[in-house]
Each structure stands twice: as C-alpha cells, then as structure tokens.
PDB file of C-alpha atoms in Angstrom:
ATOM      1  CA  MET A   1     138.559   9.616 284.757  1.00  0.00           C
ATOM      2  CA  ARG A   2     135.945  11.721 286.549  1.00  0.00           C
ATOM      3  CA  ARG A   3     136.449  14.557 284.080  1.00  0.00           C
ATOM      4  CA  THR A   4     135.783  12.244 281.156  1.00  0.00           C
ATOM      5  CA  ILE A   5     132.551  10.941 282.682  1.00  0.00           C
ATOM      6  CA  THR A   6     131.440  14.482 283.563  1.00  0.00           C
ATOM      7  CA  THR A   7     132.272  15.736 280.067  1.00  0.00           C
ATOM      8  CA  VAL A   8     130.404  12.850 278.400  1.00  0.00           C
ATOM      9  CA  THR A   9     127.397  13.406 280.667  1.00  0.00           C
ATOM     10  CA  ALA A  10     127.374  17.132 279.855  1.00  0.00           C
ATOM     11  CA  LEU A  11     127.577  16.437 276.124  1.00  0.00           C
ATOM     12  CA  VAL A  12     124.709  13.935 276.293  1.00  0.00           C
ATOM     13  CA  ALA A  13     122.609  16.465 278.207  1.00  0.00           C
ATOM     14  CA  ALA A  14     123.393  19.210 275.682  1.00  0.00           C
ATOM     15  CA  VAL A  15     122.436  16.996 272.758  1.00  0.00           C
ATOM     16  CA  GLY A  16     119.244  15.987 274.554  1.00  0.00           C
ATOM     17  CA  LEU A  17     118.297  19.603 275.197  1.00  0.00           C
ATOM     18  CA  ALA A  18     119.058  20.588 271.624  1.00  0.00           C
ATOM     19  CA  ALA A  19     116.763  17.834 270.392  1.00  0.00           C
ATOM     20  CA  CYS A  20     113.970  19.257 272.545  1.00  0.00           C
ATOM     21  CA  SER A  21     114.218  22.828 271.312  1.00  0.00           C
ATOM     22  CA  PRO A  22     110.946  24.783 270.926  1.00  0.00           C
ATOM     23  CA  GLU A  23     111.226  24.645 267.122  1.00  0.00           C
ATOM     24  CA  THR A  24     111.407  20.856 267.128  1.00  0.00           C
ATOM     25  CA  GLU A  25     108.524  20.555 269.578  1.00  0.00           C
ATOM     26  CA  SER A  26     106.228  22.807 267.556  1.00  0.00           C
ATOM     27  CA  GLU A  27     107.073  20.987 264.319  1.00  0.00           C
ATOM     28  CA  THR A  28     106.421  17.628 265.979  1.00  0.00           C
ATOM     29  CA  ALA A  29     103.184  18.866 267.524  1.00  0.00           C
ATOM     30  CA  THR A  30     101.997  20.176 264.148  1.00  0.00           C
ATOM     31  CA  GLU A  31     102.862  16.867 262.478  1.00  0.00           C
ATOM     32  CA  ASP A  32     101.130  14.895 265.257  1.00  0.00           C
ATOM     33  CA  THR A  33      98.002  17.053 264.998  1.00  0.00           C
ATOM     34  CA  ALA A  34      97.890  16.626 261.215  1.00  0.00           C
ATOM     35  CA  THR A  35      98.315  12.864 261.551  1.00  0.00           C
ATOM     36  CA  VAL A  36      95.540  12.645 264.142  1.00  0.00           C
ATOM     37  CA  GLU A  37      93.208  14.711 261.957  1.00  0.00           C
ATOM     38  CA  GLU A  38      93.948  12.563 258.884  1.00  0.00           C
ATOM     39  CA  THR A  39      93.425   9.366 260.866  1.00  0.00           C
ATOM     40  CA  THR A  40      90.144  10.642 262.300  1.00  0.00           C
ATOM     41  CA  GLU A  41      88.866  11.678 258.871  1.00  0.00           C
ATOM     42  CA  ALA A  42      89.872   8.315 257.377  1.00  0.00           C
ATOM     43  CA  ALA A  43      88.143   6.450 260.207  1.00  0.00           C
ATOM     44  CA  GLU A  44      84.954   8.495 259.779  1.00  0.00           C
ATOM     45  CA  GLU A  45      84.966   7.887 256.023  1.00  0.00           C
ATOM     46  CA  ALA A  46      85.568   4.174 256.548  1.00  0.00           C
ATOM     47  CA  ALA A  47      82.739   3.969 259.082  1.00  0.00           C
ATOM     48  CA  THR A  48      80.387   5.749 256.701  1.00  0.00           C
ATOM     49  CA  SER A  49      81.356   3.530 253.770  1.00  0.00           C
ATOM     50  CA  ASP A  50      81.125   0.402 255.966  1.00  0.00           C
ATOM     51  CA  ASP A  51      77.624   1.405 257.071  1.00  0.00           C
ATOM     52  CA  ALA A  52      76.593   2.008 253.464  1.00  0.00           C
ATOM     53  CA  ALA A  53      78.157  -1.275 252.350  1.00  0.00           C
ATOM     54  CA  MET A  54      76.442  -3.222 255.103  1.00  0.00           C
ATOM     55  CA  THR A  55      73.080  -1.726 254.184  1.00  0.00           C
ATOM     56  CA  SER A  56      73.545  -2.225 250.454  1.00  0.00           C
ATOM     57  CA  GLU A  57      74.687  -5.820 250.943  1.00  0.00           C
ATOM     58  CA  GLY A  58      71.670  -6.635 253.005  1.00  0.00           C
ATOM     59  CA  ALA A  59      73.615  -7.107 256.221  1.00  0.00           C
ATOM     60  CA  SER A  60      71.707  -4.386 258.018  1.00  0.00           C
ATOM     61  CA  ALA A  61      71.021  -3.905 261.693  1.00  0.00           C
ATOM     62  CA  GLY A  62      68.035  -6.267 261.276  1.00  0.00           C
ATOM     63  CA  MET A  63      70.461  -9.186 261.459  1.00  0.00           C
ATOM     64  CA  ASP A  64      69.196 -10.533 264.787  1.00  0.00           C
ATOM     65  CA  ASP A  65      70.809 -13.974 264.667  1.00  0.00           C
ATOM     66  CA  PRO A  66      73.876 -13.986 266.962  1.00  0.00           C
ATOM     67  CA  VAL A  67      75.952 -16.061 264.518  1.00  0.00           C
ATOM     68  CA  CYS A  68      75.154 -13.722 261.634  1.00  0.00           C
ATOM     69  CA  GLU A  69      75.823 -10.694 263.790  1.00  0.00           C
ATOM     70  CA  GLU A  70      79.159 -12.082 264.987  1.00  0.00           C
ATOM     71  CA  PHE A  71      80.284 -13.011 261.468  1.00  0.00           C
ATOM     72  CA  PHE A  72      79.180  -9.874 259.625  1.00  0.00           C
ATOM     73  CA  MET A  73      79.208  -7.148 262.273  1.00  0.00           C
ATOM     74  CA  GLY A  74      81.450  -8.405 265.099  1.00  0.00           C
ATOM     75  CA  GLN A  75      83.719  -6.174 267.113  1.00  0.00           C
ATOM     76  CA  GLY A  76      86.675  -4.678 265.336  1.00  0.00           C
ATOM     77  CA  GLN A  77      87.053  -5.971 261.821  1.00  0.00           C
ATOM     78  CA  PRO A  78      84.194  -8.434 261.193  1.00  0.00           C
ATOM     79  CA  LEU A  79      85.067 -12.046 260.431  1.00  0.00           C
ATOM     80  CA  ALA A  80      83.440 -11.727 256.994  1.00  0.00           C
ATOM     81  CA  GLU A  81      85.789  -8.906 256.032  1.00  0.00           C
ATOM     82  CA  ARG A  82      88.812 -10.727 257.444  1.00  0.00           C
ATOM     83  CA  ALA A  83      87.832 -13.883 255.551  1.00  0.00           C
ATOM     84  CA  GLY A  84      87.656 -11.937 252.279  1.00  0.00           C
ATOM     85  CA  THR A  85      91.037 -10.338 252.879  1.00  0.00           C
ATOM     86  CA  THR A  86      92.582 -13.682 253.785  1.00  0.00           C
ATOM     87  CA  ARG A  87      91.125 -15.355 250.687  1.00  0.00           C
ATOM     88  CA  ASP A  88      92.717 -12.604 248.583  1.00  0.00           C
ATOM     89  CA  LEU A  89      96.030 -13.278 250.324  1.00  0.00           C
ATOM     90  CA  LEU A  90      95.778 -17.014 249.693  1.00  0.00           C
ATOM     91  CA  GLU A  91      94.985 -16.474 246.017  1.00  0.00           C
ATOM     92  CA  THR A  92      98.347 -14.753 245.521  1.00  0.00           C
ATOM     93  CA  GLY A  93     100.146 -17.878 246.711  1.00  0.00           C
ATOM     94  CA  ASP A  94     102.879 -15.741 248.257  1.00  0.00           C
ATOM     95  CA  PRO A  95     104.642 -17.101 251.331  1.00  0.00           C
ATOM     96  CA  LEU A  96     103.380 -15.766 254.657  1.00  0.00           C
ATOM     97  CA  ASP A  97     105.357 -14.246 257.480  1.00  0.00           C
ATOM     98  CA  PRO A  98     104.700 -15.584 261.011  1.00  0.00           C
ATOM     99  CA  VAL A  99     102.369 -12.692 261.862  1.00  0.00           C
ATOM    100  CA  SER A 100     100.215 -13.207 258.763  1.00  0.00           C
ATOM    101  CA  TYR A 101     100.092 -16.926 259.455  1.00  0.00           C
ATOM    102  CA  SER A 102      99.045 -16.250 263.072  1.00  0.00           C
ATOM    103  CA  GLU A 103      96.219 -14.015 261.838  1.00  0.00           C
ATOM    104  CA  LEU A 104      95.084 -16.721 259.412  1.00  0.00           C
ATOM    105  CA  SER A 105      95.224 -19.351 262.163  1.00  0.00           C
ATOM    106  CA  LEU A 106      93.259 -17.128 264.542  1.00  0.00           C
ATOM    107  CA  LEU A 107      90.610 -16.464 261.882  1.00  0.00           C
ATOM    108  CA  GLN A 108      90.316 -20.197 261.227  1.00  0.00           C
ATOM    109  CA  SER A 109      89.866 -20.870 264.954  1.00  0.00           C
ATOM    110  CA  ARG A 110      87.280 -18.141 265.419  1.00  0.00           C
ATOM    111  CA  ILE A 111      85.202 -19.360 262.481  1.00  0.00           C
ATOM    112  CA  ASP A 112      85.421 -22.913 263.876  1.00  0.00           C
ATOM    113  CA  MET A 113      84.178 -21.708 267.282  1.00  0.00           C
ATOM    114  CA  LEU A 114      81.382 -19.724 265.657  1.00  0.00           C
ATOM    115  CA  GLY A 115      80.362 -22.849 263.734  1.00  0.00           C
ATOM    116  CA  GLU A 116      79.897 -24.667 267.046  1.00  0.00           C
ATOM    117  CA  GLU A 117      77.266 -22.085 268.067  1.00  0.00           C
ATOM    118  CA  ALA A 118      75.531 -22.095 264.677  1.00  0.00           C
ATOM    119  CA  SER A 119      72.514 -23.956 263.392  1.00  0.00           C
ATOM    120  CA  ALA A 120      73.196 -26.940 261.134  1.00  0.00           C
ATOM    121  CA  ASP A 121      72.711 -24.886 257.946  1.00  0.00           C
ATOM    122  CA  GLN A 122      74.917 -22.052 259.192  1.00  0.00           C
ATOM    123  CA  ALA A 123      77.544 -24.503 260.442  1.00  0.00           C
ATOM    124  CA  GLY A 124      77.754 -26.101 257.002  1.00  0.00           C
ATOM    125  CA  LEU A 125      78.218 -22.727 255.331  1.00  0.00           C
ATOM    126  CA  LEU A 126      80.802 -21.626 257.895  1.00  0.00           C
ATOM    127  CA  GLU A 127      82.679 -24.891 257.360  1.00  0.00           C
ATOM    128  CA  ARG A 128      82.798 -24.164 253.618  1.00  0.00           C
ATOM    129  CA  VAL A 129      83.905 -20.570 254.263  1.00  0.00           C
ATOM    130  CA  ASN A 130      86.644 -21.892 256.543  1.00  0.00           C
ATOM    131  CA  ALA A 131      87.803 -24.799 254.334  1.00  0.00           C
ATOM    132  CA  PRO A 132      90.761 -23.072 252.609  1.00  0.00           C
ATOM    133  CA  PHE A 133      91.957 -21.594 255.911  1.00  0.00           C
ATOM    134  CA  THR A 134      91.804 -25.008 257.580  1.00  0.00           C
ATOM    135  CA  GLU A 135      93.667 -26.570 254.654  1.00  0.00           C
ATOM    136  CA  VAL A 136      96.488 -24.032 254.950  1.00  0.00           C
ATOM    137  CA  VAL A 137      96.715 -24.312 258.742  1.00  0.00           C
ATOM    138  CA  ASP A 138      96.773 -28.119 258.571  1.00  0.00           C
ATOM    139  CA  ALA A 139      99.515 -28.065 255.901  1.00  0.00           C
ATOM    140  CA  VAL A 140     101.682 -25.613 257.838  1.00  0.00           C
ATOM    141  CA  VAL A 141     101.276 -27.593 261.064  1.00  0.00           C
ATOM    142  CA  ALA A 142     102.118 -30.843 259.244  1.00  0.00           C
ATOM    143  CA  ASP A 143     105.294 -29.240 257.852  1.00  0.00           C
ATOM    144  CA  ASN A 144     106.101 -27.807 261.310  1.00  0.00           C
ATOM    145  CA  ALA A 145     106.676 -24.458 259.591  1.00  0.00           C
ATOM    146  CA  ARG A 146     104.713 -22.134 261.887  1.00  0.00           C
ATOM    147  CA  MET A 147     107.725 -20.158 263.052  1.00  0.00           C
ATOM    148  CA  GLU A 148     109.774 -20.009 259.866  1.00  0.00           C
ATOM    149  CA  GLU A 149     110.654 -16.599 258.511  1.00  0.00           C
ATOM    150  CA  GLU A 150     108.756 -17.379 255.291  1.00  0.00           C
ATOM    151  CA  ILE A 151     105.923 -19.873 255.514  1.00  0.00           C
ATOM    152  CA  THR A 152     105.188 -21.524 252.200  1.00  0.00           C
ATOM    153  CA  ILE A 153     101.496 -22.215 251.815  1.00  0.00           C
ATOM    154  CA  PRO A 154      99.842 -24.782 249.572  1.00  0.00           C
ATOM    155  CA  GLU A 155      97.829 -23.679 246.577  1.00  0.00           C
ATOM    156  CA  VAL A 156      94.186 -23.671 247.646  1.00  0.00           C
ATOM    157  CA  ASP A 157      90.939 -22.995 245.832  1.00  0.00           C
ATOM    158  CA  VAL A 158      88.970 -20.228 247.532  1.00  0.00           C
ATOM    159  CA  THR A 159      86.012 -19.949 245.139  1.00  0.00           C
ATOM    160  CA  ASP A 160      83.701 -22.220 247.163  1.00  0.00           C
ATOM    161  CA  SER A 161      84.629 -20.320 250.315  1.00  0.00           C
ATOM    162  CA  ALA A 162      83.573 -17.027 248.725  1.00  0.00           C
ATOM    163  CA  ALA A 163      80.359 -18.599 247.389  1.00  0.00           C
ATOM    164  CA  ALA A 164      79.547 -20.020 250.826  1.00  0.00           C
ATOM    165  CA  GLN A 165      80.087 -16.606 252.400  1.00  0.00           C
ATOM    166  CA  ASP A 166      77.672 -15.076 249.880  1.00  0.00           C
ATOM    167  CA  GLU A 167      75.118 -17.799 250.674  1.00  0.00           C
ATOM    168  CA  LEU A 168      75.520 -17.173 254.412  1.00  0.00           C
ATOM    169  CA  GLU A 169      75.051 -13.453 253.862  1.00  0.00           C
ATOM    170  CA  ALA A 170      71.868 -14.054 251.852  1.00  0.00           C
ATOM    171  CA  ALA A 171      70.556 -16.415 254.540  1.00  0.00           C
ATOM    172  CA  CYS A 172      71.322 -13.887 257.281  1.00  0.00           C
ATOM    173  CA  ALA A 173      69.755 -11.000 255.385  1.00  0.00           C
ATOM    174  CA  GLY A 174      66.617 -12.890 254.414  1.00  0.00           C
TER     175      GLY A 174
END
C-alpha cells in the first residue's frame, strides 16, 4: 500500500515538474506580456476616445453639477453609458441571465438614488431615463423570476428613456 501511494505521489510530482518546464514558462510569460500590452493599448485608446466623445457631446469637464457629473462621468463606467447599453439589451427582447438582471437592477437602483439628490427638473429626466429599467425590474420581481437561469423580460419601449437622457445631457452641458 505504501509503495502505491509513494509511486502515485512521485508521478504527480513528475507531471507537475514537466508542466513547469522552462519552455512552458517562457511561452506563458510571452503570452502574458502580449496580453498585458494589448489590454493597455486598448484601455488607452478607449480613454482617448471617451475623452473625445465626452468633449464632442458637450459633457466636458465644465459639468460642475454633482448629479450631472455622477451620471455622465462617474467612476468606472458612467451611468449614462450603462443606461445606453442596457437599453440596447432591452430592445433585443432576449431573456437575461441572473448576472445581467443583477446589473440592470443595480443600474435602476443607482439612478433612483441619484434622482433623490437631483433638482426637480433633473429628477424628472432621470425618472424617464429609468422608466424601462424600473418596468423590467418590477415585472421580474412580480414573477419571482430573479434567480431563474433565463429571466424572461417584458417588451418595453426605450425611446423616451433615450430622449430623456439626451435632454439631461443638453441641460448638463448648457
């Protein structure tokens, strides 16, 4: 019995050492370096294009209002960008997975909280931006479908949400 355990242990060690040969390490290191360089270049390009887009859309650094700043230039991916992506997702009508639904629910909650800090005009626009997200969240909660593998979402109209976002952007820029 001891011989079998010793033999198995020796074989596992040999396979482990073979997997860590210098050739494998250098290939992995080269691949990792290339991936890091590509990711860095993509991030720099995205930052440059985001800066240009923000300036061309009028959402420049002159946006002093905290609500506008949070919505259009917040940390990470701004709420405005996330709202646009989520509207595109809702337009497809495809079922959501639990992670996508969680992201939609979080976006809806964050826009609601931002609306509480906003002026009356901004709050009205944020409510319109958030309307399709709220409709989907309410429907999913009513169906108790939050944790299903595929979450069927109702068909929602997102055109007013997009128009409200454009109006909010114009108000923040002007």
